[in-house]
mmCIF file of C-alpha atoms in Angstrom:
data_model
loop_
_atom_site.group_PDB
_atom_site.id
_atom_site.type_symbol
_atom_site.label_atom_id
_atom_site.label_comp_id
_atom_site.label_asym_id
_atom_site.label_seq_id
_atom_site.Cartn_x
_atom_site.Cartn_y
_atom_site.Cartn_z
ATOM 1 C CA UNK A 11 -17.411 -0.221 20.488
ATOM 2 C CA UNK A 12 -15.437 -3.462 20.603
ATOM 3 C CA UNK A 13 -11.715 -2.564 22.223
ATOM 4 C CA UNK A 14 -10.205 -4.428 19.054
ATOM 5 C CA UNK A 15 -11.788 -2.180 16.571
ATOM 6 C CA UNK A 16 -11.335 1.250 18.830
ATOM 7 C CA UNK A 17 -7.739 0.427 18.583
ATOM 8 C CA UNK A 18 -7.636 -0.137 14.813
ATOM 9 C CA UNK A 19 -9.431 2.824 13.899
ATOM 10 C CA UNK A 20 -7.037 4.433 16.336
ATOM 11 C CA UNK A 21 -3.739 3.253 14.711
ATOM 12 C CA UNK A 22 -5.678 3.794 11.175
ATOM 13 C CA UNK A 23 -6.174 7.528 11.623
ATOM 14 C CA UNK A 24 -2.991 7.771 13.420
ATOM 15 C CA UNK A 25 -1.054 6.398 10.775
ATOM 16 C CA UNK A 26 -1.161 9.419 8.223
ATOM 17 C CA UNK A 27 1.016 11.562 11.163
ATOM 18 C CA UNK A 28 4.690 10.910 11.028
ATOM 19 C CA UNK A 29 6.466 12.381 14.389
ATOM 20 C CA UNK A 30 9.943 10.714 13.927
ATOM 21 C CA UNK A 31 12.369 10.139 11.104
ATOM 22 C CA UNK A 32 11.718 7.489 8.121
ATOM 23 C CA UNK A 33 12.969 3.748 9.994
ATOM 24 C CA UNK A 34 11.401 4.536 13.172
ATOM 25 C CA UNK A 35 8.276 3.706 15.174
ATOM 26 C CA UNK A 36 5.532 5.938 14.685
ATOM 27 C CA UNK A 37 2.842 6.885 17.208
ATOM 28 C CA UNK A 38 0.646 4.514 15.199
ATOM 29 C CA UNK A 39 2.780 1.849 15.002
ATOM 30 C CA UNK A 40 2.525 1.324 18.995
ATOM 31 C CA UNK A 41 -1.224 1.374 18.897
ATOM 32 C CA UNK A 42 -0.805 -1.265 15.646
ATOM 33 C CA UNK A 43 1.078 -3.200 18.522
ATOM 34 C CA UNK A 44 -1.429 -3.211 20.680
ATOM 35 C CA UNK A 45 -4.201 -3.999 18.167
ATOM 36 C CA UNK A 46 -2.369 -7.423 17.409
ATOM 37 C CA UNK A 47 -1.529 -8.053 21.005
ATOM 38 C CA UNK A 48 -5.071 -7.340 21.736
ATOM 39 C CA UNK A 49 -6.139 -9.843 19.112
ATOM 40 C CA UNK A 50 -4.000 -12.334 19.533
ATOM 41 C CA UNK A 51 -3.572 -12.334 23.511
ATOM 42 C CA UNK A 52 -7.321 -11.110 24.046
ATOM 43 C CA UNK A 53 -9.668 -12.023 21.734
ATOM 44 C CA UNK A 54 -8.204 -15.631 20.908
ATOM 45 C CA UNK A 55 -10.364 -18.150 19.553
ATOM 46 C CA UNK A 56 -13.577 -15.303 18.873
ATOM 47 C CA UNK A 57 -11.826 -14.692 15.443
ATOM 48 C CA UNK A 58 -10.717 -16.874 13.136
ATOM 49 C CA UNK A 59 -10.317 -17.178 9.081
ATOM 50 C CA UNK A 60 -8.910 -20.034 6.569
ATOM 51 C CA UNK A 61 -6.875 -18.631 4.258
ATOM 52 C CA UNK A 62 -4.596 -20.973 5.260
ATOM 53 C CA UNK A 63 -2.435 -21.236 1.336
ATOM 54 C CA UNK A 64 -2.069 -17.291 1.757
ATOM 55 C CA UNK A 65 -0.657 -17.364 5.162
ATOM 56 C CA UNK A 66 1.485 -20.520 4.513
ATOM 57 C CA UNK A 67 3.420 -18.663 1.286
ATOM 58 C CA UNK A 68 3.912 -15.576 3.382
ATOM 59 C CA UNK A 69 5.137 -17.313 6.357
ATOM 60 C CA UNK A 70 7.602 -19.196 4.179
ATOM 61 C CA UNK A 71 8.961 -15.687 2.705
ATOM 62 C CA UNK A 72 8.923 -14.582 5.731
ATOM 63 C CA UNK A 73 11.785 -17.644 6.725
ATOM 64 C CA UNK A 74 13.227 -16.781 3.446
ATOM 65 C CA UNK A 75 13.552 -13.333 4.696
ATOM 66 C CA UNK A 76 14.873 -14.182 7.922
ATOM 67 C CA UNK A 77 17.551 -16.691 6.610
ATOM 68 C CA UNK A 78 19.317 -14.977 3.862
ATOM 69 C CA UNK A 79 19.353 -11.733 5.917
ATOM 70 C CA UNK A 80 21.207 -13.375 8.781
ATOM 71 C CA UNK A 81 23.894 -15.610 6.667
ATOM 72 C CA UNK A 82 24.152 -12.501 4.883
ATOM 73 C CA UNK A 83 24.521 -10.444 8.151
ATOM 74 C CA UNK A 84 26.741 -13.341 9.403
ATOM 75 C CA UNK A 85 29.091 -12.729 6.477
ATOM 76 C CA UNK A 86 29.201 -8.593 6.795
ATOM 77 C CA UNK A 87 29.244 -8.818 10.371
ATOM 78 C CA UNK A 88 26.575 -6.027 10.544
ATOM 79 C CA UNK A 89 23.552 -5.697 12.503
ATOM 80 C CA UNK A 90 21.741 -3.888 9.327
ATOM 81 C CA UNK A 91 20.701 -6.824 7.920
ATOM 82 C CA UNK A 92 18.214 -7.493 11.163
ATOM 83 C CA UNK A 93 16.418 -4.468 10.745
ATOM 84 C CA UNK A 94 13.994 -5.378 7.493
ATOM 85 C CA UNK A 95 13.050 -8.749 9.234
ATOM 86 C CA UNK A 96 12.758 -6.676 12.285
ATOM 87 C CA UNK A 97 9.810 -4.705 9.970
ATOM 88 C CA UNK A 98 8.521 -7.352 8.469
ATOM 89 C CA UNK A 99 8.006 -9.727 12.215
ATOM 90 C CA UNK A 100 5.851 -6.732 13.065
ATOM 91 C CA UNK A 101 3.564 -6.102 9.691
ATOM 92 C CA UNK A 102 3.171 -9.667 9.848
ATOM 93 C CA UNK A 103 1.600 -9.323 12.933
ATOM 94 C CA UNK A 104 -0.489 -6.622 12.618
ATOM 95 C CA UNK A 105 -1.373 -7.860 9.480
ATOM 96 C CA UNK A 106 -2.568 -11.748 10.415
ATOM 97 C CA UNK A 107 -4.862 -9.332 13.477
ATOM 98 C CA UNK A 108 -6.163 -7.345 10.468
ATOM 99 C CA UNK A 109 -7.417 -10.072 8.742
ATOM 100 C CA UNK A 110 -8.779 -11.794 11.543
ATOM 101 C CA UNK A 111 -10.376 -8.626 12.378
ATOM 102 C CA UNK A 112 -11.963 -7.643 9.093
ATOM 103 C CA UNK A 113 -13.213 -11.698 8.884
ATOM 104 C CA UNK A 114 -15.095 -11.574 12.112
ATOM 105 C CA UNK A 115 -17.711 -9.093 11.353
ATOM 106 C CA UNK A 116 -19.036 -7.447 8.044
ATOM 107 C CA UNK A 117 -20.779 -4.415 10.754
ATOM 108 C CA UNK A 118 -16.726 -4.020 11.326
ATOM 109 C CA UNK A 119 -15.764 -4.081 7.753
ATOM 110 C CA UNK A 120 -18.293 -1.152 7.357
ATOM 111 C CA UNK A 121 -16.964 0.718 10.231
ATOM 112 C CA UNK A 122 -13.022 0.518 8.543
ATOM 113 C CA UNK A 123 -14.646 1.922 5.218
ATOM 114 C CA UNK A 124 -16.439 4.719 6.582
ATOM 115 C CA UNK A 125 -12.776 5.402 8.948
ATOM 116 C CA UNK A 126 -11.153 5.676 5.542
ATOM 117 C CA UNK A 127 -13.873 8.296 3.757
ATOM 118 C CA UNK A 128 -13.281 10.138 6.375
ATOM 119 C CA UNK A 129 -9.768 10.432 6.587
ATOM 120 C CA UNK A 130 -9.032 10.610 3.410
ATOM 121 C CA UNK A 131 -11.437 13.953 3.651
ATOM 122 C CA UNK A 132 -9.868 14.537 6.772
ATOM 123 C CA UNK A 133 -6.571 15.048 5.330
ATOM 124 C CA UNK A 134 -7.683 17.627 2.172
ATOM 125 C CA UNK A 135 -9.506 19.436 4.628
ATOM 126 C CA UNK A 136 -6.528 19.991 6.739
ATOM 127 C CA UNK A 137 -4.270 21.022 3.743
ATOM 128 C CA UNK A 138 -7.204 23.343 2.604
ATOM 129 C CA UNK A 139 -6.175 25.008 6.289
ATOM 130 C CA UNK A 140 -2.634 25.443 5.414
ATOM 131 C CA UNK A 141 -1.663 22.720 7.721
ATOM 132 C CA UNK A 142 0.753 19.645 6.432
ATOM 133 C CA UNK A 143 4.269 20.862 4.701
ATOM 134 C CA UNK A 144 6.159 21.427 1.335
ATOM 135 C CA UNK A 145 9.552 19.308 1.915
ATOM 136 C CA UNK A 146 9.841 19.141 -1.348
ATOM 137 C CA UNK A 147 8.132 22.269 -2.831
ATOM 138 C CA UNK A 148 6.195 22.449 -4.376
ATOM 139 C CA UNK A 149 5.519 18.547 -3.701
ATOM 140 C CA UNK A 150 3.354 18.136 -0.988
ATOM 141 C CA UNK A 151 3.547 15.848 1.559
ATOM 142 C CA UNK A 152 1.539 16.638 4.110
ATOM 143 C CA UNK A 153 2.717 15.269 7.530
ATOM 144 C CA UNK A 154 4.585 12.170 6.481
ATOM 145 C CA UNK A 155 8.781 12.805 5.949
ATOM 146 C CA UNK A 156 8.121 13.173 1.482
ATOM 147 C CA UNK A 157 4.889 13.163 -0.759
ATOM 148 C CA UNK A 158 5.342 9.550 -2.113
ATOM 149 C CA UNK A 159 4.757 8.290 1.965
ATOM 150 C CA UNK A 160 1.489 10.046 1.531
ATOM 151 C CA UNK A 161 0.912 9.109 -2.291
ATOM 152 C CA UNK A 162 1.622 5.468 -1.059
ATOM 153 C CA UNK A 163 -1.059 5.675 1.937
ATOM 154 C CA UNK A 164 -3.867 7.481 -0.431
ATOM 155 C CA UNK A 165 -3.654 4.614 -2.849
ATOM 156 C CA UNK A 166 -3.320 1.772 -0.507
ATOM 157 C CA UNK A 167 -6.645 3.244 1.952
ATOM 158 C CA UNK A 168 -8.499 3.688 -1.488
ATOM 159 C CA UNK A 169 -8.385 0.328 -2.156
ATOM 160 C CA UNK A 170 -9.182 -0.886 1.177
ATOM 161 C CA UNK A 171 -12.583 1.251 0.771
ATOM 162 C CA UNK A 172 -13.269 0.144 -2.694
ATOM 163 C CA UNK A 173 -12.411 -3.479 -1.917
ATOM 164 C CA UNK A 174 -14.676 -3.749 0.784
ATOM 165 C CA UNK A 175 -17.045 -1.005 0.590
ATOM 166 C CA UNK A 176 -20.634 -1.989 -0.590
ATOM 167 C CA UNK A 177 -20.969 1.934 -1.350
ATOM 168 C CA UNK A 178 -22.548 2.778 -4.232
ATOM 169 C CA UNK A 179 -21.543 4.992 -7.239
ATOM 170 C CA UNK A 180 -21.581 8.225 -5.942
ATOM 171 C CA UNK A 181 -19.601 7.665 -2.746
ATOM 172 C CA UNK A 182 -16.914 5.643 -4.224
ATOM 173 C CA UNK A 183 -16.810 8.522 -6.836
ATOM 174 C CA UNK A 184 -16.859 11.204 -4.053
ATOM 175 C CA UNK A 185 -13.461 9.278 -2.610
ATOM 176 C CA UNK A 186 -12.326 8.561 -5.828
ATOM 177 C CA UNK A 187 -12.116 12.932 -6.501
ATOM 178 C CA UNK A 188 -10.537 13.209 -2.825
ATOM 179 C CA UNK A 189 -7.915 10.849 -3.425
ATOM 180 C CA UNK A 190 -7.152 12.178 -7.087
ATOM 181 C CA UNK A 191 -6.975 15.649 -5.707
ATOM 182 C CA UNK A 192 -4.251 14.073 -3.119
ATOM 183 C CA UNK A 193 -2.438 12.506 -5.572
ATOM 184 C CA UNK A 194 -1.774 15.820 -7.323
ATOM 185 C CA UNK A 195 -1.371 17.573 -4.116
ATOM 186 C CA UNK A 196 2.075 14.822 -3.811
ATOM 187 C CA UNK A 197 2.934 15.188 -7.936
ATOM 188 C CA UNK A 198 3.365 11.818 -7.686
ATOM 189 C CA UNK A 199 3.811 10.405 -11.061
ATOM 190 C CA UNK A 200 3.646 6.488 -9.868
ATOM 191 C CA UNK A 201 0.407 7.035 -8.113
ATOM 192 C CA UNK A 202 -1.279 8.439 -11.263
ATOM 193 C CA UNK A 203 -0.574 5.442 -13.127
ATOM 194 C CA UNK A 204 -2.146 3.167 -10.076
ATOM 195 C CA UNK A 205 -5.089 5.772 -9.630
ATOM 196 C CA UNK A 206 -5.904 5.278 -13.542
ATOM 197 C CA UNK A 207 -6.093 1.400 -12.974
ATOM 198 C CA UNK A 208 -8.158 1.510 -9.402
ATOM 199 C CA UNK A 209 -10.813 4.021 -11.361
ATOM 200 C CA UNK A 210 -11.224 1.601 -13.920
ATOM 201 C CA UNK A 211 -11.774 -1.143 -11.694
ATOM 202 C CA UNK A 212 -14.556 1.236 -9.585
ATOM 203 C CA UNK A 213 -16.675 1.837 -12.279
ATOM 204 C CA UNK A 214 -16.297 -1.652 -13.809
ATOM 205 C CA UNK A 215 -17.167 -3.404 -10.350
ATOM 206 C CA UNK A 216 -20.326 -0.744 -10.186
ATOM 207 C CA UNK A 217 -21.658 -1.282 -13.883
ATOM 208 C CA UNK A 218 -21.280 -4.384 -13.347
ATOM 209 C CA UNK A 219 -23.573 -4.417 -10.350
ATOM 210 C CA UNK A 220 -25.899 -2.640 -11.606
ATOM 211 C CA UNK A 221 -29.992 -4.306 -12.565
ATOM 212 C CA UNK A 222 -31.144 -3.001 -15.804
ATOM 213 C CA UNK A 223 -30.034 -0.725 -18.780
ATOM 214 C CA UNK A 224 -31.569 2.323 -17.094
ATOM 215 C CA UNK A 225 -28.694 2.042 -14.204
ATOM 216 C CA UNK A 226 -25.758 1.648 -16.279
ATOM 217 C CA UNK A 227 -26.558 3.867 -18.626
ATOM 218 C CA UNK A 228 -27.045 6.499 -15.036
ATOM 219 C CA UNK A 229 -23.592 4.902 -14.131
ATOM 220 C CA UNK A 230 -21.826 6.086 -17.395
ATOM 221 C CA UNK A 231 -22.967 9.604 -17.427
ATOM 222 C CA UNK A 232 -22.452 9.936 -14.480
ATOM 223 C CA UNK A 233 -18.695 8.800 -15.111
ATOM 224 C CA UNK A 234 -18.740 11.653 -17.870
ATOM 225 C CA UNK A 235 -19.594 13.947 -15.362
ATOM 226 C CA UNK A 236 -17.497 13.543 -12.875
ATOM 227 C CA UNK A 237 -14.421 13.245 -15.664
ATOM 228 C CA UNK A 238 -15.641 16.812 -16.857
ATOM 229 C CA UNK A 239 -16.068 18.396 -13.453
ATOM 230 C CA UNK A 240 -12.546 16.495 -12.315
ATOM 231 C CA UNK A 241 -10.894 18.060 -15.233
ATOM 232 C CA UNK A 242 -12.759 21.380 -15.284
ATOM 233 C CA UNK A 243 -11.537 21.962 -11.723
ATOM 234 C CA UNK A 244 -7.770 20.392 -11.820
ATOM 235 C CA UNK A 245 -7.337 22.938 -14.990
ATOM 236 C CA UNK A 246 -6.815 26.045 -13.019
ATOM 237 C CA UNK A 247 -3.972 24.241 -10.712
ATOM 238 C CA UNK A 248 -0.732 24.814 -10.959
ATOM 239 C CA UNK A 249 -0.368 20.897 -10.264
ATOM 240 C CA UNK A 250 -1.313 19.514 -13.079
ATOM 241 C CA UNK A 251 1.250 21.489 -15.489
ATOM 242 C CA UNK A 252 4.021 20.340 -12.376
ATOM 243 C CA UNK A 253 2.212 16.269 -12.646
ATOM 244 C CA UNK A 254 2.601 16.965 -16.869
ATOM 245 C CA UNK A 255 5.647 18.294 -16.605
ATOM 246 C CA UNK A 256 7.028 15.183 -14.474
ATOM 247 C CA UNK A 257 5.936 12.770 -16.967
ATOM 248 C CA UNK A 258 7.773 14.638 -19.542
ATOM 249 C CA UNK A 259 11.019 15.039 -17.843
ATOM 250 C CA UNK A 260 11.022 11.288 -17.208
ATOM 251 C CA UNK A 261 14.447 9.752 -18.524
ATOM 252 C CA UNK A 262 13.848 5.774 -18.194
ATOM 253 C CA UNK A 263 17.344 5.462 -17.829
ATOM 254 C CA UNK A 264 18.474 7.676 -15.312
ATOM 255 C CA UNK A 265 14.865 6.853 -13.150
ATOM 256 C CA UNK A 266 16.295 2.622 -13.253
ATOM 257 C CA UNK A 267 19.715 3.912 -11.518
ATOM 258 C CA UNK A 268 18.131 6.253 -9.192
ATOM 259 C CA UNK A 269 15.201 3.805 -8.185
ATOM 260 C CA UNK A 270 18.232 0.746 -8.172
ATOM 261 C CA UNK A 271 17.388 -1.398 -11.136
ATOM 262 C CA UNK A 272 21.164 -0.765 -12.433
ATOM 263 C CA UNK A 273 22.170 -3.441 -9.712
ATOM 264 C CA UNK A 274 20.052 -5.998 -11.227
ATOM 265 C CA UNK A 275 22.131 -5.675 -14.389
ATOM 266 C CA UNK A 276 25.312 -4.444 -12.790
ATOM 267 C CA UNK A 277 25.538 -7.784 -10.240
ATOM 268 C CA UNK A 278 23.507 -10.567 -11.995
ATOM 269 C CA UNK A 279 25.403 -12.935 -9.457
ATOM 270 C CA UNK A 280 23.059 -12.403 -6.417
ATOM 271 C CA UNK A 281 19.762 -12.615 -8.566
ATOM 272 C CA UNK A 282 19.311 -16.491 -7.606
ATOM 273 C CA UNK A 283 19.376 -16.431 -3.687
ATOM 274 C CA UNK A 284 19.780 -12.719 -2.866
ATOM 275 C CA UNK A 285 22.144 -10.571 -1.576
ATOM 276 C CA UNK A 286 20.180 -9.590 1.901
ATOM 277 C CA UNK A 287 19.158 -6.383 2.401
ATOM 278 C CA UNK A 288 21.389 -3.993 4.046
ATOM 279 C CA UNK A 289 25.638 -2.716 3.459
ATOM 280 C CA UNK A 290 24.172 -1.163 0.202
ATOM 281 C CA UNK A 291 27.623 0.658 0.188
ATOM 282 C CA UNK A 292 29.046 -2.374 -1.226
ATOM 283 C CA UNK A 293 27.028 -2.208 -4.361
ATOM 284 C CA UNK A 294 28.355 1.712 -4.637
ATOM 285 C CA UNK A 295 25.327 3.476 -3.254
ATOM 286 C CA UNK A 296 24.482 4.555 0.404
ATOM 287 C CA UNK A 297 20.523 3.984 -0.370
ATOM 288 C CA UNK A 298 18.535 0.512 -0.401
ATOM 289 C CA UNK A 299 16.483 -0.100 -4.054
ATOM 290 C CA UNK A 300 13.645 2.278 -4.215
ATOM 291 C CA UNK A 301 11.313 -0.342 -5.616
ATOM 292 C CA UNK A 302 9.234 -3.423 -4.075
ATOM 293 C CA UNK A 303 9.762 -5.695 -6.519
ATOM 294 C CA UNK A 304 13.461 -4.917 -7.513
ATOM 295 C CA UNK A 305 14.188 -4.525 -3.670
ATOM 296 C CA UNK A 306 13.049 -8.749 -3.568
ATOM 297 C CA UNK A 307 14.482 -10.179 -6.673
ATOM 298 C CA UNK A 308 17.867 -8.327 -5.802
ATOM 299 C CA UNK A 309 18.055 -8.838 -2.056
ATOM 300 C CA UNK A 310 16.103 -12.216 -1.851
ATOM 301 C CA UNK A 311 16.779 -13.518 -5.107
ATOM 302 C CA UNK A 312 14.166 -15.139 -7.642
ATOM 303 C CA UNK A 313 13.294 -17.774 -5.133
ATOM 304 C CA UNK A 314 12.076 -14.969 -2.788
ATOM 305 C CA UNK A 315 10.527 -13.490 -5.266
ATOM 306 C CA UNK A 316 8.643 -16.110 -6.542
ATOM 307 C CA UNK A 317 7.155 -17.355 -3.180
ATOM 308 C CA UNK A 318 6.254 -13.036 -2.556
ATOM 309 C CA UNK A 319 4.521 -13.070 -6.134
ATOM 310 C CA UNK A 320 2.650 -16.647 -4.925
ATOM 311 C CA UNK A 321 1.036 -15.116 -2.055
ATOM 312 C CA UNK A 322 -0.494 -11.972 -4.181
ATOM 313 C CA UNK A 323 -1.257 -14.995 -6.753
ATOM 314 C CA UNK A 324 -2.934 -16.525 -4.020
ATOM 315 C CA UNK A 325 -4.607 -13.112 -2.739
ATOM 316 C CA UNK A 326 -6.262 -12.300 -6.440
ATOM 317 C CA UNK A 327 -6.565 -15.458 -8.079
ATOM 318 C CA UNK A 328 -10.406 -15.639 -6.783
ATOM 319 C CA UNK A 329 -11.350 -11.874 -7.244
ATOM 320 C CA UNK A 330 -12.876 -10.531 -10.333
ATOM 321 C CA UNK A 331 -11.428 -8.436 -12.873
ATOM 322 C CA UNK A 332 -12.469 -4.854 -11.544
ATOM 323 C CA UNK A 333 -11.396 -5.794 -7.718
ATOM 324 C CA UNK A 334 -8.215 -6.761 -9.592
ATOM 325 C CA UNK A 335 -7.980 -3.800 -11.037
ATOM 326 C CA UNK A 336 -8.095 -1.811 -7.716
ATOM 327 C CA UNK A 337 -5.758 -3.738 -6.209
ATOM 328 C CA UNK A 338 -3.239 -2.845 -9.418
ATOM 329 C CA UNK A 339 -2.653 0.694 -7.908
ATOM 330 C CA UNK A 340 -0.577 0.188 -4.726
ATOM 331 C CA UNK A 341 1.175 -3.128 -6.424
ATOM 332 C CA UNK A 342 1.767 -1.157 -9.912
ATOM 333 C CA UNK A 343 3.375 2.136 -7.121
ATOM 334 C CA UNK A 344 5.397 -1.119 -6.350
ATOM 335 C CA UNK A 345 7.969 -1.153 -8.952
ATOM 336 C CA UNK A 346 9.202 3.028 -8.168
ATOM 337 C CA UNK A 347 8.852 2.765 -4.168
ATOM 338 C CA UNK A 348 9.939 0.141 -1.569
ATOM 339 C CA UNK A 349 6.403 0.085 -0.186
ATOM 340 C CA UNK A 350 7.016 -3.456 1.568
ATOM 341 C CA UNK A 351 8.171 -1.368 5.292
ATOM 342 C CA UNK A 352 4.925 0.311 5.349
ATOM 343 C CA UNK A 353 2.495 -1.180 7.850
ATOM 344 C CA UNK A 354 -0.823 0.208 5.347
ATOM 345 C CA UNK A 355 0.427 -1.821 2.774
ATOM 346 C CA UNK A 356 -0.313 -5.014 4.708
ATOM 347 C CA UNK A 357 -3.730 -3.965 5.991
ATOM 348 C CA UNK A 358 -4.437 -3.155 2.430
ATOM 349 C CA UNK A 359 -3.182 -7.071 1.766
ATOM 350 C CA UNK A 360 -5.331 -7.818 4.871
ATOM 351 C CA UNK A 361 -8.659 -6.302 2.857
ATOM 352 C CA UNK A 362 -7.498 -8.749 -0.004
ATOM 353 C CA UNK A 363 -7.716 -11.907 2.126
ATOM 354 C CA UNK A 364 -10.577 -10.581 3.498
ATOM 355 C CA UNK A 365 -12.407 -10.162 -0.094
ATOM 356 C CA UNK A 366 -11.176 -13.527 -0.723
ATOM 357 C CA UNK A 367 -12.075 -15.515 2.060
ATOM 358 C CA UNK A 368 -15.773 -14.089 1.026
ATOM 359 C CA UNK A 369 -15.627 -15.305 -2.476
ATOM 360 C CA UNK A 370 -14.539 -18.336 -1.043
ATOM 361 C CA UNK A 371 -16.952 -18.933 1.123
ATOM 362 C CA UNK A 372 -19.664 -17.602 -1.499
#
């Protein structure tokens, strides 16, 4: 096997383990490093791509990033506003190697889809052996530090199967029921909502696909089935009454302050340019907004978000409706979770290029 892709698959199933405390480096975040070192120092000029309008919006939020942060950090004379651009230099990286990598060879594309089956199986096997943890009982989050880490890595791996997977119903079906099971596993109530849109998008993409009436008509029952059997077997759970429960506890209001929308409102005066991310204490809270998009209008301002929302424009604009679909459930976990530090969220934007640059080319 190629050195590049031992090392991705490395990092990949490495990435689910958390050894350290949320902000640092992870075990799988120094093999990520050495993926992009390897592709970039290595393997120069073997892989290539040409989504060229992609790269160019995220490189200019990325010096959006950079320059707000350090007038901002300037001003507050703190070092905290280095550490998001500090994240965001190195998911960058690793994601500009990903795409390269998952451009150069369709055998390798393949390879990435069947790491993912098997890790997300991987990881209810282990819980079915009592291994993982209950941080938040009875939440569970397996080994990352709380369940929406791991509710944020099931969605974003699904979608880089069923975006480049050329599986057919019953496998994509088999890892849809895996990741479902997760999901609940974590009570997540953000991750339901993306897992509804992603299953949609499955069965459309599938259907779709399918030659003759005989096969979709196979393809819908088949759907039937595996709703009654899902449902038949979540029933005796105690985590669907917790999931239920969740959703009907949900106060709008009180989730906006808690996830940090009540800054938008509260301090309309930064909403243009930003305020940079970091001294939250000067907006009355010791925690940074717990959502994507929030996180960017507040901290970057509408220009920054604007150019973000242009390069996931960019990314879907050439996919079809049920691809876009799947690629709904980690953005839609987007607005309750700053998901942007998380180096699976850019490999999953890596399998987007990636579809793209094929539809492109097709």
């Amino acid at each position: 096997m190629n050195v590049a892709a031992f090392l991705f698959l490395l990092s990949f199933f490495l990435s689910p383990f958390y050894f350290f405390s949320s902000g640092y480096p992870q075990p799988s975040s120094i093999v990520f490093l050495l993926f992009s070192c390897w592709v970039f120092f290595v393997c120069q000029g073997r892989f290539s791509f040409s989504s060229a309008r992609e790269i160019c919006f995220l490189f200019v939020f990325y010096l959006w990033v950079v320059l707000v942060n350090l007038l901002w950090g300037v001003q507050r004379q703190s070092y905290e506003f280095l550490l998001f651009p500090a994240y965001l230099s190195f998911n960058i990286s690793v994601f500009i190697a990903a795409v390269a990598f998952l451009s150069h060879k369709e055998g390798w594309r393949g390879l990435v889809c069947r790491g993912v089956f098997f890790a997300v199986i991987g990881l209810a096997v282990l819980w079915g052996l009592g291994l993982g943890r209950y941080d938040f009982n009875p939440r569970y989050n397996g080994f990352f530090n709380d369940p929406n880490q791991m509710a944020f890595w099931v969605l974003c791996v699904l979608a880089i199967y069923l975006l480049m997977s050329r599986d057919g119903l019953v496998l994509k079906s088999t890892l849809l029921f895996f990741a479902v099971f997760l999901i609940f596993l974590t009570m997540s109530r953000s991750a339901v909502v993306g897992l509804l849109a992603m299953s949609i998008g499955t069965f459309w993409e599938v259907l779709k696909g399918s030659s003759g009436s005989s096969k979709k008509y196979v393809g819908i029952v088949f759907l039937f089935i595996f709703g009654f059997f899902s449902v038949t077997y979540f029933s005796d759970l105690d985590q669907v009454d917790a999931v239920v429960s969740r959703f009907q506890e949900i106060s709008v209001d009180d989730q906006l302050d808690t996830r940090g929308y009540g800054r938008i409102r509260d301090f309309p005066e930064y909403l243009f340019l930003g305020s940079g991310q970091g001294d939250d204490q000067r907006f009355g809270s010791r925690y940074e907004i717990h959502s994507t998009w929030a996180a960017f209008l507040f901290y970057y301002g509408v220009v920054g978000l604007v150019i973000f929302l242009a390069f996931i424009y960019f990314m879907l604009r050439r996919l079809d409706m049920g691809h876009r679909l799947v690629a709904l459930g980690p953005l839609v976990y987007g607005f309750s979770t700053f998901g942007a530090r998380s180096t699976i969220f850019w490999i999953f934007c890596a399998a987007l290029v990636c579809l793209a640059e094929m539809r492109r080319n097709e």
